[in-house]
Amino acid sequence: MSKSFEERMKELEEGYNNMSDSISPDKIIESVEKTKKKSRWKRIYTTGGGVLAAGIAALLIMSQTSVAPGGDNVENNEQPMEESQQDDEVPAFTEERAVQVMNAYEESFVSLIDEANQNNQKINSYQSIDEVKQHFINVMSDELATWMTGSYFREEDDGVYVIPKDGPTWFQEDQSFELEEVSEEHFKIVQERNNELLGHREMIYHATYREEQWILDDIETNVLDEQTNENPESEGQENIMDTSETVLSMLASQDMGSLSSLVHPEKGVLFSPYVNIDKEDARVFEQEEVEQFFETDQVYEWGVYDGRGDTIEQTPSEYYEEFIFDRDFQNADEILVDDIEQRGNMSSNMKDVFPDSTVVEYHIEASGESGGMDWASLHLVFEQDTEGSWKLVAVVHDQWTI
């Protein structure tokens, strides 16, 4: 008696289940075909069984390899979604992570100082200020990297050198600190410091999550001494001196790209060859123009030569050589903050033009070889922006005049 269709299919399933995983659907069909009889009905049964067996085999093989119809891998489709969701999550900012961020910040600076100490203050691993800045951007914000390079490094014809001065105030891992959450991607690392060198201060380090990593974004300092409360101007002068030293260093190294970030965003920066500012003739550069200061050969009118009356017509590079950094103002004999002295025959009107400003003067004394006429001063004029940050609004030159 011939077997029913259902019985044959059951035998096929049992036979397949007993086969090794390496047997392909073609082998299954070939095996089935060998058993078919010449009977028409048996051929129908066998043909139907072969097709169904092939379908079962294909489904079982696809289930073993996690392949869905259409060739897509189910596991691979699900895995990227899970990874994408994980990538969107901001890693928790713990005390351990805070220490890692602060140590990376310090190491990025100290490694260059150690290198410079072995090479007469020269950095051999980087050839330009921009390269040094990119080194810092790995662990800190662009703004902080700009301040770091401008404050502690200068670029000369043969490379980059360290400016000898006191370093930043470092985070102390062995001292207590607190974490304050501003947002999921912004935390404050607050540490109180009290010693003879620093005085009594509260250091606030801002850590932010950018481009899938935690970095140091900004640094604040609050002076806690009672003495400072009696003289609140002292902290303001200290902060503006930090900014002024940074600007001076950028001018010395001709790093106008970084300097542009410290120019007042609304007023730009005014350039005057003398302390009596001619508001109509003085040249004002916006931030974008400052960034391209040395890239243009355009001739500008910068004012009028004292005692001669003819117009000062120069490219920015020529003006820089004669009326900005004609002396080594980084080694000034005297530095004054908002203590404007009339040194020559010309009176200053800087406070009239910029009544809300603070002026930092870098003065080079006369050598005595020219009857006291070869002195020079560079005045950096600052105003606070809407956020309370000091921004450069004028660069004013001063020298002996007729």
PDB file of C-alpha atoms in Angstrom, residues 275 339-348 372-373 375-377 398-401:
ATOM      1  CA  VAL A 275      48.141 108.329  21.996  1.00  0.00           C
ATOM      2  CA  ASP A 339      47.868 104.700  35.103  1.00  0.00           C
ATOM      3  CA  ILE A 340      48.298 106.793  31.989  1.00  0.00           C
ATOM      4  CA  GLU A 341      51.359 109.019  32.020  1.00  0.00           C
ATOM      5  CA  GLN A 342      52.148 111.761  29.548  1.00  0.00           C
ATOM      6  CA  ARG A 343      55.661 110.835  28.499  1.00  0.00           C
ATOM      7  CA  GLY A 344      56.168 113.199  25.586  1.00  0.00           C
ATOM      8  CA  ASN A 345      54.725 116.346  24.105  1.00  0.00           C
ATOM      9  CA  MET A 346      51.504 114.691  22.966  1.00  0.00           C
ATOM     10  CA  SER A 347      48.600 114.354  25.373  1.00  0.00           C
ATOM     11  CA  SER A 348      46.516 111.190  25.485  1.00  0.00           C
ATOM     12  CA  GLY A 372      66.116 110.421  25.714  1.00  0.00           C
ATOM     13  CA  MET A 373      64.145 110.364  22.476  1.00  0.00           C
ATOM     14  CA  TRP A 375      61.574 105.544  24.289  1.00  0.00           C
ATOM     15  CA  ALA A 376      58.367 103.791  23.208  1.00  0.00           C
ATOM     16  CA  SER A 377      55.123 102.464  24.657  1.00  0.00           C
ATOM     17  CA  ASP A 398      53.360 106.040  21.684  1.00  0.00           C
ATOM     18  CA  GLN A 399      56.804 107.508  21.054  1.00  0.00           C
ATOM     19  CA  TRP A 400      58.738 110.744  21.153  1.00  0.00           C
ATOM     20  CA  THR A 401      57.096 113.383  18.974  1.00  0.00           C
TER      21      THR A 401
END
